[in-house]
């Protein structure tokens, strides 16, 4: 029996090789996985043209996945430097990499990335449009936007972010609204400008069915972008954000009728007490589609430390049902992240995702922590290092400050609680002098 997409296969009762791999990774029965895919509650972004991918599932009852943003820009257009980041990100076992290239030889970088990446690859074709078409934004024709999307699909991109919910109606409210940061989405701002310059409706919205044709042909998952996501905590959960979310819910149903897989993108910047409500709203208005968030950053005052503000929000969001976290680095709002920024962003986001999985009772999530606790009580330093989310940093910290007694550290020395209790329970001699 033939099928077009993972959703189409699931609805026809066909177990694909991608489903089998995800089932094994997640330790979930493949029939349950198929049911979730058929309902749109889980997606497996896996373009038919991406041959090196190791498929991952995103959605209900699965581990929270993380995404890393990479790519070349006008001011930082060294492809070799970005490829080094790709290799490091893959070594750190990220599940997804988004190519946000916006200048120069974007396709050269994208082709290298897709060829070498076992992680799923996402992109924002809107970023590539001006360079790809070699035109000013206002001069781009509607069908030319589709040409860029088609090229990304042919190249093997597994999911694309499109800002189809930014209709003229929503745009009008932005102009008449007292938002502090207006539109902070790069793709959303470009579309807003195109619409205003050409006095036309959003071409991604009006050509949505043609985009579904492309996605269905190549099994590209749609990541419905939130052009109106809040760029500061003052703008969070406002009417503009919710109006766009309602449109995204309508587009989700249209995509599902064509068996096209869908994720919904979300905030953004948001006060910590609003996060749970936003997850509930998204899941309700978008019919349980997987939720993909940037952060949320819970305060606006920490440039240089936004991997921390993001991890705080990301952990809470994940615990309340968010399925996919986009990493944020210390360089957010300041510059293109370098290799070390990327590493810090990955680690912070991995911690947030895992903390959320513990709260969601994802299968096996607590086992990792229990193994670490067992190694600590046994003062098994090698096992602790092996279990660390960042073994190199943990080893470096210990090597920089070696204790007199190897069964302790320089914080407590012979007064180490684990050491004291272990000796007493084993009826060994205890000396603190």
Short mmCIF file of C-alpha atoms in Angstrom, two decimals:
data_model
loop_
_atom_site.label_atom_id
_atom_site.label_comp_id
_atom_site.label_asym_id
_atom_site.label_seq_id
_atom_site.Cartn_x
_atom_site.Cartn_y
_atom_site.Cartn_z
CA UNK A 1 0.00 0.00 0.00
CA UNK A 2 1.35 3.42 -0.94
CA UNK A 3 1.45 6.48 1.33
CA UNK A 4 2.48 10.11 0.98
CA UNK A 5 3.40 11.21 4.51
CA UNK A 6 3.93 9.70 7.95
CA UNK A 7 0.42 10.86 8.86
CA UNK A 8 -1.03 9.26 5.74
CA UNK A 9 0.75 5.99 6.55
CA UNK A 10 -0.48 6.03 10.15
CA UNK A 11 -4.06 6.59 9.05
CA UNK A 12 -3.77 3.67 6.63
CA UNK A 13 -2.29 1.39 9.30
CA UNK A 14 1.14 1.24 7.63
CA UNK A 15 4.17 0.98 9.93
CA UNK A 16 7.00 2.93 8.33
CA UNK A 17 10.69 2.41 9.07
CA UNK A 18 10.67 5.85 10.69
CA UNK A 19 7.88 4.79 13.05
CA UNK A 20 9.79 1.65 13.97
CA UNK A 21 12.92 3.67 14.83
CA UNK A 22 10.99 6.20 16.93
CA UNK A 23 9.11 3.40 18.68
CA UNK A 24 12.41 1.81 19.70
CA UNK A 25 13.98 5.09 20.80
CA UNK A 26 10.99 6.10 22.90
CA UNK A 27 10.10 2.61 24.14
CA UNK A 28 6.51 3.13 23.06
CA UNK A 29 4.34 0.53 21.37
CA UNK A 30 4.29 1.23 17.65
CA UNK A 31 0.50 0.92 17.47
CA UNK A 32 0.14 3.65 20.12
CA UNK A 33 2.64 5.77 18.22
CA UNK A 34 0.69 5.32 14.98
CA UNK A 35 -2.51 6.40 16.70
CA UNK A 36 -0.88 9.60 17.97
CA UNK A 37 0.54 10.37 14.51
CA UNK A 38 -2.83 9.74 12.88
CA UNK A 39 -4.45 12.21 15.29
CA UNK A 40 -1.74 14.84 14.68
CA UNK A 41 -0.52 14.71 18.29
CA UNK A 42 2.90 13.38 17.26
CA UNK A 43 4.98 14.25 14.20
CA UNK A 44 8.01 12.55 12.68
CA UNK A 45 9.70 15.21 10.53
CA UNK A 46 11.54 13.16 7.90
CA UNK A 47 11.74 14.51 4.36
CA UNK A 48 11.97 11.73 1.78
CA UNK A 49 15.09 13.44 0.38
CA UNK A 50 16.99 13.53 3.71
CA UNK A 51 18.86 10.23 3.50
CA UNK A 52 21.15 10.58 6.54
CA UNK A 53 18.43 11.26 9.11
CA UNK A 54 17.91 9.24 12.28
CA UNK A 55 14.20 9.96 12.78
CA UNK A 56 12.79 11.46 15.96
CA UNK A 57 9.23 11.86 17.15
CA UNK A 58 7.90 15.09 18.62
CA UNK A 59 4.72 15.21 20.64
CA UNK A 60 2.52 13.59 23.25
CA UNK A 61 4.06 10.93 25.53
CA UNK A 62 7.52 11.36 23.95
CA UNK A 63 10.73 12.91 25.29
CA UNK A 64 10.99 16.68 24.92
CA UNK A 65 13.27 17.35 21.96
CA UNK A 66 15.60 20.32 21.48
CA UNK A 67 16.50 22.38 18.44
CA UNK A 68 19.69 24.32 17.69
CA UNK A 69 19.64 27.38 15.40
CA UNK A 70 22.64 27.75 13.08
CA UNK A 71 23.40 29.42 9.76
CA UNK A 72 25.30 32.16 8.00
CA UNK A 73 24.47 35.87 8.05
CA UNK A 74 25.76 38.93 6.21
CA UNK A 75 28.15 39.82 9.04
CA UNK A 76 29.17 36.22 9.85
CA UNK A 77 29.21 34.23 6.62
CA UNK A 78 31.94 31.65 7.27
CA UNK A 79 30.48 28.32 6.17
CA UNK A 80 33.38 26.33 7.65
CA UNK A 81 32.73 27.88 11.07
CA UNK A 82 29.05 26.94 10.91
CA UNK A 83 29.91 23.40 9.80
CA UNK A 84 32.15 23.08 12.88
CA UNK A 85 29.15 24.05 15.00
CA UNK A 86 27.05 21.44 13.20
CA UNK A 87 29.57 18.70 13.97
CA UNK A 88 29.70 19.73 17.64
CA UNK A 89 25.91 19.90 17.91
CA UNK A 90 25.61 16.41 16.45
CA UNK A 91 28.29 15.14 18.86
CA UNK A 92 26.17 16.60 21.67
CA UNK A 93 23.24 14.55 20.34
CA UNK A 94 20.79 17.34 19.55
CA UNK A 95 17.66 16.08 17.81
CA UNK A 96 17.16 19.04 15.48
CA UNK A 97 19.10 21.77 13.70
CA UNK A 98 17.44 24.75 12.04
CA UNK A 99 19.29 26.45 9.20
CA UNK A 100 18.50 30.14 9.61
CA UNK A 101 20.93 31.28 6.91
CA UNK A 102 19.98 34.64 5.47
CA UNK A 103 22.89 35.70 3.25
CA UNK A 104 25.11 34.52 0.44
CA UNK A 105 25.53 30.86 -0.47
CA UNK A 106 22.69 29.61 1.70
CA UNK A 107 22.04 26.55 -0.43
CA UNK A 108 25.69 25.48 -0.30
CA UNK A 109 25.54 25.42 3.50
CA UNK A 110 22.07 23.81 3.56
CA UNK A 111 23.13 20.97 1.23
CA UNK A 112 26.22 20.22 3.34
CA UNK A 113 24.14 20.33 6.49
CA UNK A 114 21.47 17.95 5.21
CA UNK A 115 24.03 15.56 3.76
CA UNK A 116 25.91 15.17 7.06
CA UNK A 117 23.12 15.50 9.60
CA UNK A 118 21.49 12.59 11.40
CA UNK A 119 19.37 15.21 13.20
CA UNK A 120 16.21 16.54 11.59
CA UNK A 121 16.70 19.79 9.69
CA UNK A 122 14.40 22.79 9.74
CA UNK A 123 14.50 26.06 7.83
CA UNK A 124 12.64 29.34 7.34
CA UNK A 125 12.38 29.80 3.56
CA UNK A 126 11.37 33.44 4.06
CA UNK A 127 14.89 34.21 5.31
CA UNK A 128 16.31 32.86 2.07
CA UNK A 129 13.92 34.59 -0.32
CA UNK A 130 15.75 37.87 -0.91
CA UNK A 131 19.12 36.19 -1.53
CA UNK A 132 17.71 33.21 -3.44
CA UNK A 133 15.71 35.43 -5.79
CA UNK A 134 18.22 38.32 -5.82
CA UNK A 135 15.38 40.83 -5.48
CA UNK A 136 14.29 43.53 -3.10
CA UNK A 137 11.56 42.32 -0.78
CA UNK A 138 8.80 44.47 -2.27
CA UNK A 139 9.50 43.12 -5.78
CA UNK A 140 9.10 39.43 -4.93
CA UNK A 141 6.05 37.84 -6.57
CA UNK A 142 3.73 35.47 -4.72
CA UNK A 143 4.68 32.46 -6.83
CA UNK A 144 8.36 33.19 -6.18
CA UNK A 145 7.89 32.60 -2.47
CA UNK A 146 6.62 29.14 -3.44
CA UNK A 147 9.73 28.56 -5.55
CA UNK A 148 11.91 29.05 -2.47
CA UNK A 149 9.77 26.69 -0.39
CA UNK A 150 9.90 24.10 -3.16
CA UNK A 151 13.70 24.32 -3.32
CA UNK A 152 14.03 23.75 0.43
CA UNK A 153 11.75 20.73 0.17
CA UNK A 154 13.73 19.31 -2.76
CA UNK A 155 16.97 19.83 -0.84
CA UNK A 156 15.67 17.63 1.99
CA UNK A 157 14.55 20.01 4.75
CA UNK A 158 12.42 18.04 7.22
CA UNK A 159 10.31 20.90 8.54
CA UNK A 160 9.77 24.47 7.43
CA UNK A 161 8.62 27.44 9.46
CA UNK A 162 6.04 29.52 7.62
CA UNK A 163 4.20 32.52 9.06
CA UNK A 164 0.82 31.83 7.50
CA UNK A 165 -1.21 33.12 10.45
CA UNK A 166 -0.18 36.75 9.97
CA UNK A 167 -3.23 37.82 8.00
CA UNK A 168 -4.07 41.41 7.07
CA UNK A 169 -6.65 41.37 9.83
CA UNK A 170 -4.03 40.42 12.42
CA UNK A 171 -1.57 42.93 10.91
CA UNK A 172 -4.11 45.72 11.29
CA UNK A 173 -4.34 44.99 14.99
CA UNK A 174 -0.56 45.20 15.30
CA UNK A 175 -0.63 48.69 13.81
CA UNK A 176 -3.41 49.77 16.15
CA UNK A 177 -2.08 47.99 19.24
CA UNK A 178 0.09 49.39 22.01
CA UNK A 179 2.66 46.58 21.88
CA UNK A 180 6.07 47.52 23.21
CA UNK A 181 8.01 45.36 20.72
CA UNK A 182 5.58 45.13 17.77
CA UNK A 183 6.81 42.11 15.69
CA UNK A 184 10.06 40.45 16.78
CA UNK A 185 9.81 37.47 14.45
CA UNK A 186 12.26 38.03 11.59
CA UNK A 187 10.13 36.09 9.12
CA UNK A 188 6.97 37.73 10.41
CA UNK A 189 8.45 41.22 10.07
CA UNK A 190 9.52 40.52 6.48
CA UNK A 191 6.03 39.33 5.55
CA UNK A 192 4.44 42.28 7.34
CA UNK A 193 6.66 44.62 5.31
CA UNK A 194 5.83 42.82 2.04
CA UNK A 195 2.10 43.05 2.77
CA UNK A 196 2.31 46.75 3.58
CA UNK A 197 4.54 47.59 0.61
CA UNK A 198 2.30 45.71 -1.82
CA UNK A 199 -1.06 46.35 -0.13
CA UNK A 200 -1.85 42.62 -0.35
CA UNK A 201 -2.85 39.71 1.85
CA UNK A 202 -0.13 37.44 3.23
CA UNK A 203 1.01 35.33 0.23
CA UNK A 204 1.81 32.40 2.51
CA UNK A 205 -1.79 32.43 3.73
CA UNK A 206 -3.39 32.83 0.30
CA UNK A 207 -1.18 30.12 -1.22
CA UNK A 208 -1.47 27.74 1.74
CA UNK A 209 -3.00 24.93 -0.35
CA UNK A 210 -0.10 25.11 -2.83
CA UNK A 211 2.34 24.88 0.08
CA UNK A 212 0.46 21.80 1.26
CA UNK A 213 1.01 20.29 -2.21
CA UNK A 214 4.77 20.68 -1.73
CA UNK A 215 4.73 19.34 1.82
CA UNK A 216 2.62 16.34 0.89
CA UNK A 217 4.87 15.42 -2.02
CA UNK A 218 8.09 15.40 0.02
CA UNK A 219 6.65 14.76 3.51
CA UNK A 220 7.79 18.10 4.88
CA UNK A 221 6.35 18.91 8.30
CA UNK A 222 4.87 22.37 8.70
CA UNK A 223 6.02 24.40 11.68
CA UNK A 224 3.37 27.09 11.80
CA UNK A 225 5.33 30.10 12.97
CA UNK A 226 4.10 32.67 15.46
CA UNK A 227 4.90 35.96 13.76
CA UNK A 228 3.16 37.72 16.65
CA UNK A 229 4.97 35.98 19.47
CA UNK A 230 5.69 38.34 22.36
CA UNK A 231 9.17 39.86 22.24
CA UNK A 232 8.91 41.07 25.82
CA UNK A 233 6.94 40.03 28.88
CA UNK A 234 4.74 43.14 28.53
CA UNK A 235 3.31 41.81 25.24
CA UNK A 236 2.68 38.21 26.31
CA UNK A 237 -0.75 36.62 25.98
CA UNK A 238 -2.21 39.72 24.35
CA UNK A 239 -5.01 39.81 21.82
CA UNK A 240 -2.67 39.94 18.82
CA UNK A 241 -0.85 36.76 19.88
CA UNK A 242 -4.12 34.92 20.50
CA UNK A 243 -5.76 36.12 17.26
CA UNK A 244 -2.86 34.66 15.27
CA UNK A 245 -3.03 31.43 17.27
CA UNK A 246 -6.70 31.02 16.31
CA UNK A 247 -5.72 31.29 12.62
CA UNK A 248 -2.97 28.70 13.15
CA UNK A 249 -5.58 26.33 14.60
CA UNK A 250 -7.69 26.70 11.47
CA UNK A 251 -4.67 26.08 9.22
CA UNK A 252 -3.77 22.99 11.25
CA UNK A 253 -7.07 21.36 10.35
CA UNK A 254 -6.59 22.22 6.68
CA UNK A 255 -3.13 20.63 6.72
CA UNK A 256 -4.38 17.48 8.44
CA UNK A 257 -7.04 17.02 5.76
CA UNK A 258 -4.10 16.68 3.35
CA UNK A 259 -2.17 14.38 5.73
CA UNK A 260 0.49 17.05 6.23
CA UNK A 261 2.13 16.94 9.65
CA UNK A 262 2.00 20.12 11.75
CA UNK A 263 3.75 21.69 14.73
CA UNK A 264 2.78 25.01 16.28
CA UNK A 265 5.39 27.55 17.31
CA UNK A 266 4.96 29.58 20.49
CA UNK A 267 6.47 32.30 22.69
CA UNK A 268 8.81 33.93 23.11
CA UNK A 269 9.05 36.17 26.20
CA UNK A 270 6.55 35.52 28.95
CA UNK A 271 6.11 36.01 32.69
CA UNK A 272 6.50 32.69 34.43
CA UNK A 273 2.93 32.65 35.76
CA UNK A 274 1.49 32.76 32.21
CA UNK A 275 3.34 29.77 30.79
CA UNK A 276 0.94 27.02 31.82
CA UNK A 277 -2.08 28.96 30.52
CA UNK A 278 -0.36 29.46 27.15
CA UNK A 279 0.32 25.73 26.81
CA UNK A 280 -3.34 24.96 27.56
CA UNK A 281 -4.49 27.61 25.05
CA UNK A 282 -2.23 26.32 22.29
CA UNK A 283 -3.21 22.70 22.77
CA UNK A 284 -6.88 23.63 22.83
CA UNK A 285 -6.94 26.08 19.93
CA UNK A 286 -4.62 23.94 17.77
CA UNK A 287 -6.30 20.62 18.51
CA UNK A 288 -3.43 18.94 20.36
CA UNK A 289 -0.76 19.54 17.70
CA UNK A 290 2.81 19.41 19.08
CA UNK A 291 3.96 22.68 20.62
CA UNK A 292 7.39 24.16 19.80
CA UNK A 293 8.60 27.12 21.86
CA UNK A 294 11.54 29.51 21.94
CA UNK A 295 12.26 29.72 25.67
CA UNK A 296 9.99 31.12 26.96
CA UNK A 297 12.32 33.77 28.38
CA UNK A 298 10.85 34.69 31.77
CA UNK A 299 12.49 38.12 32.09
CA UNK A 300 13.88 40.69 29.66
CA UNK A 301 16.81 42.01 31.70
CA UNK A 302 19.53 39.39 31.21
CA UNK A 303 21.41 39.78 27.91
CA UNK A 304 24.44 37.52 28.15
CA UNK A 305 22.51 35.11 30.37
CA UNK A 306 19.41 34.43 28.29
CA UNK A 307 20.24 30.73 28.13
CA UNK A 308 19.32 30.81 31.84
CA UNK A 309 16.15 32.90 31.50
CA UNK A 310 15.15 30.56 28.68
CA UNK A 311 15.92 27.35 30.57
CA UNK A 312 13.77 28.46 33.48
CA UNK A 313 10.81 29.01 31.19
CA UNK A 314 11.59 25.98 29.06
CA UNK A 315 11.61 23.61 32.03
CA UNK A 316 8.22 24.84 33.19
CA UNK A 317 6.81 24.81 29.65
CA UNK A 318 8.02 21.27 29.06
CA UNK A 319 6.57 20.11 32.38
CA UNK A 320 3.16 21.47 31.32
CA UNK A 321 3.12 19.76 27.94
CA UNK A 322 5.42 21.57 25.50
CA UNK A 323 6.99 19.02 23.16
CA UNK A 324 9.92 20.81 21.51
CA UNK A 325 12.29 23.45 22.86
CA UNK A 326 14.34 25.80 20.69
CA UNK A 327 17.60 26.55 22.40
CA UNK A 328 18.63 30.05 23.43
CA UNK A 329 22.29 30.96 23.88
CA UNK A 330 24.05 33.56 26.05
CA UNK A 331 24.47 35.59 22.85
CA UNK A 332 20.70 35.98 22.26
CA UNK A 333 19.84 39.64 21.49
CA UNK A 334 23.57 40.46 21.18
CA UNK A 335 25.27 38.67 18.26
CA UNK A 336 25.48 35.46 16.25
CA UNK A 337 26.46 32.76 18.77
CA UNK A 338 29.95 31.29 18.55
CA UNK A 339 30.85 27.68 19.26
CA UNK A 340 31.05 28.11 23.04
CA UNK A 341 27.76 30.03 23.11
CA UNK A 342 26.15 27.17 21.21
CA UNK A 343 27.45 24.59 23.68
CA UNK A 344 26.11 26.54 26.65
CA UNK A 345 22.74 26.95 24.95
CA UNK A 346 22.52 23.23 24.18
CA UNK A 347 23.35 22.20 27.75
CA UNK A 348 20.90 24.67 29.30
CA UNK A 349 18.11 23.53 26.98
CA UNK A 350 18.88 19.84 27.53
CA UNK A 351 18.57 20.40 31.28
CA UNK A 352 15.23 22.17 30.79
CA UNK A 353 13.91 19.40 28.53
CA UNK A 354 14.96 16.65 30.93
CA UNK A 355 13.48 18.46 33.93
CA UNK A 356 10.20 18.69 32.03
CA UNK A 357 10.30 15.01 31.12
CA UNK A 358 10.66 14.07 34.78
CA UNK A 359 7.55 16.07 35.61
CA UNK A 360 5.65 14.52 32.67
CA UNK A 361 6.65 11.01 33.81
CA UNK A 362 8.16 10.21 30.43
CA UNK A 363 9.27 6.58 30.35
CA UNK A 364 12.78 6.19 31.78
CA UNK A 365 13.32 9.89 32.49
CA UNK A 366 14.02 9.38 36.21
CA UNK A 367 16.36 6.43 35.63
CA UNK A 368 19.22 8.73 34.64
CA UNK A 369 18.86 10.76 37.85
CA UNK A 370 18.61 7.63 40.00
CA UNK A 371 21.83 6.27 38.51
CA UNK A 372 23.58 9.56 39.28
CA UNK A 373 22.30 9.50 42.86
CA UNK A 374 23.55 5.93 43.29
CA UNK A 375 27.01 6.95 42.01
CA UNK A 376 27.08 9.89 44.43
CA UNK A 377 26.19 7.86 47.50
CA UNK A 378 28.88 5.36 46.53
CA UNK A 379 31.38 8.18 45.88
CA UNK A 380 32.00 6.68 42.44
CA UNK A 381 33.47 9.68 40.69
CA UNK A 382 34.10 7.97 37.35
CA UNK A 383 30.48 6.85 37.16
CA UNK A 384 29.34 10.39 38.05
CA UNK A 385 31.39 11.80 35.19
CA UNK A 386 30.04 9.19 32.78
CA UNK A 387 26.48 10.14 33.71
CA UNK A 388 27.01 13.93 33.53
CA UNK A 389 25.13 15.93 30.94
CA UNK A 390 28.52 17.65 30.34
CA UNK A 391 31.29 15.23 31.45
CA UNK A 392 34.15 17.43 30.23
CA UNK A 393 33.14 20.38 32.39
CA UNK A 394 32.57 18.19 35.45
CA UNK A 395 36.02 16.57 35.10
CA UNK A 396 37.66 19.96 34.57
CA UNK A 397 36.10 21.40 37.72
CA UNK A 398 37.29 18.48 39.83
CA UNK A 399 40.79 18.51 38.31
CA UNK A 400 41.13 22.24 38.99
CA UNK A 401 40.66 21.69 42.73
CA UNK A 402 41.81 18.25 43.82
CA UNK A 403 40.95 17.14 47.40
CA UNK A 404 43.36 15.61 49.90
CA UNK A 405 41.18 12.51 50.02
CA UNK A 406 39.93 11.18 46.67
CA UNK A 407 36.64 10.01 48.17
CA UNK A 408 35.60 13.63 48.79
CA UNK A 409 35.81 17.06 47.14
CA UNK A 410 37.31 20.37 48.26
CA UNK A 411 33.93 21.71 49.36
CA UNK A 412 33.54 19.38 52.38
CA UNK A 413 36.71 17.29 52.49
CA UNK A 414 36.53 14.63 55.20
CA UNK A 415 33.23 16.16 56.36
CA UNK A 416 31.52 14.94 53.19
CA UNK A 417 28.07 13.71 54.23
CA UNK A 418 28.16 10.80 51.78
CA UNK A 419 31.57 9.73 53.11
CA UNK A 420 30.53 10.05 56.77
CA UNK A 421 27.30 8.09 56.49
CA UNK A 422 28.86 5.43 54.25
CA UNK A 423 31.60 4.76 56.81
CA UNK A 424 29.12 4.58 59.68
CA UNK A 425 26.78 2.23 57.83
CA UNK A 426 29.74 0.02 56.82
CA UNK A 427 31.00 0.08 60.44
CA UNK A 428 34.31 1.60 59.30
CA UNK A 429 36.52 3.87 61.34
CA UNK A 430 35.54 7.54 61.02
CA UNK A 431 38.14 10.28 61.49
CA UNK A 432 37.44 13.91 60.68
CA UNK A 433 40.81 15.20 61.86
#
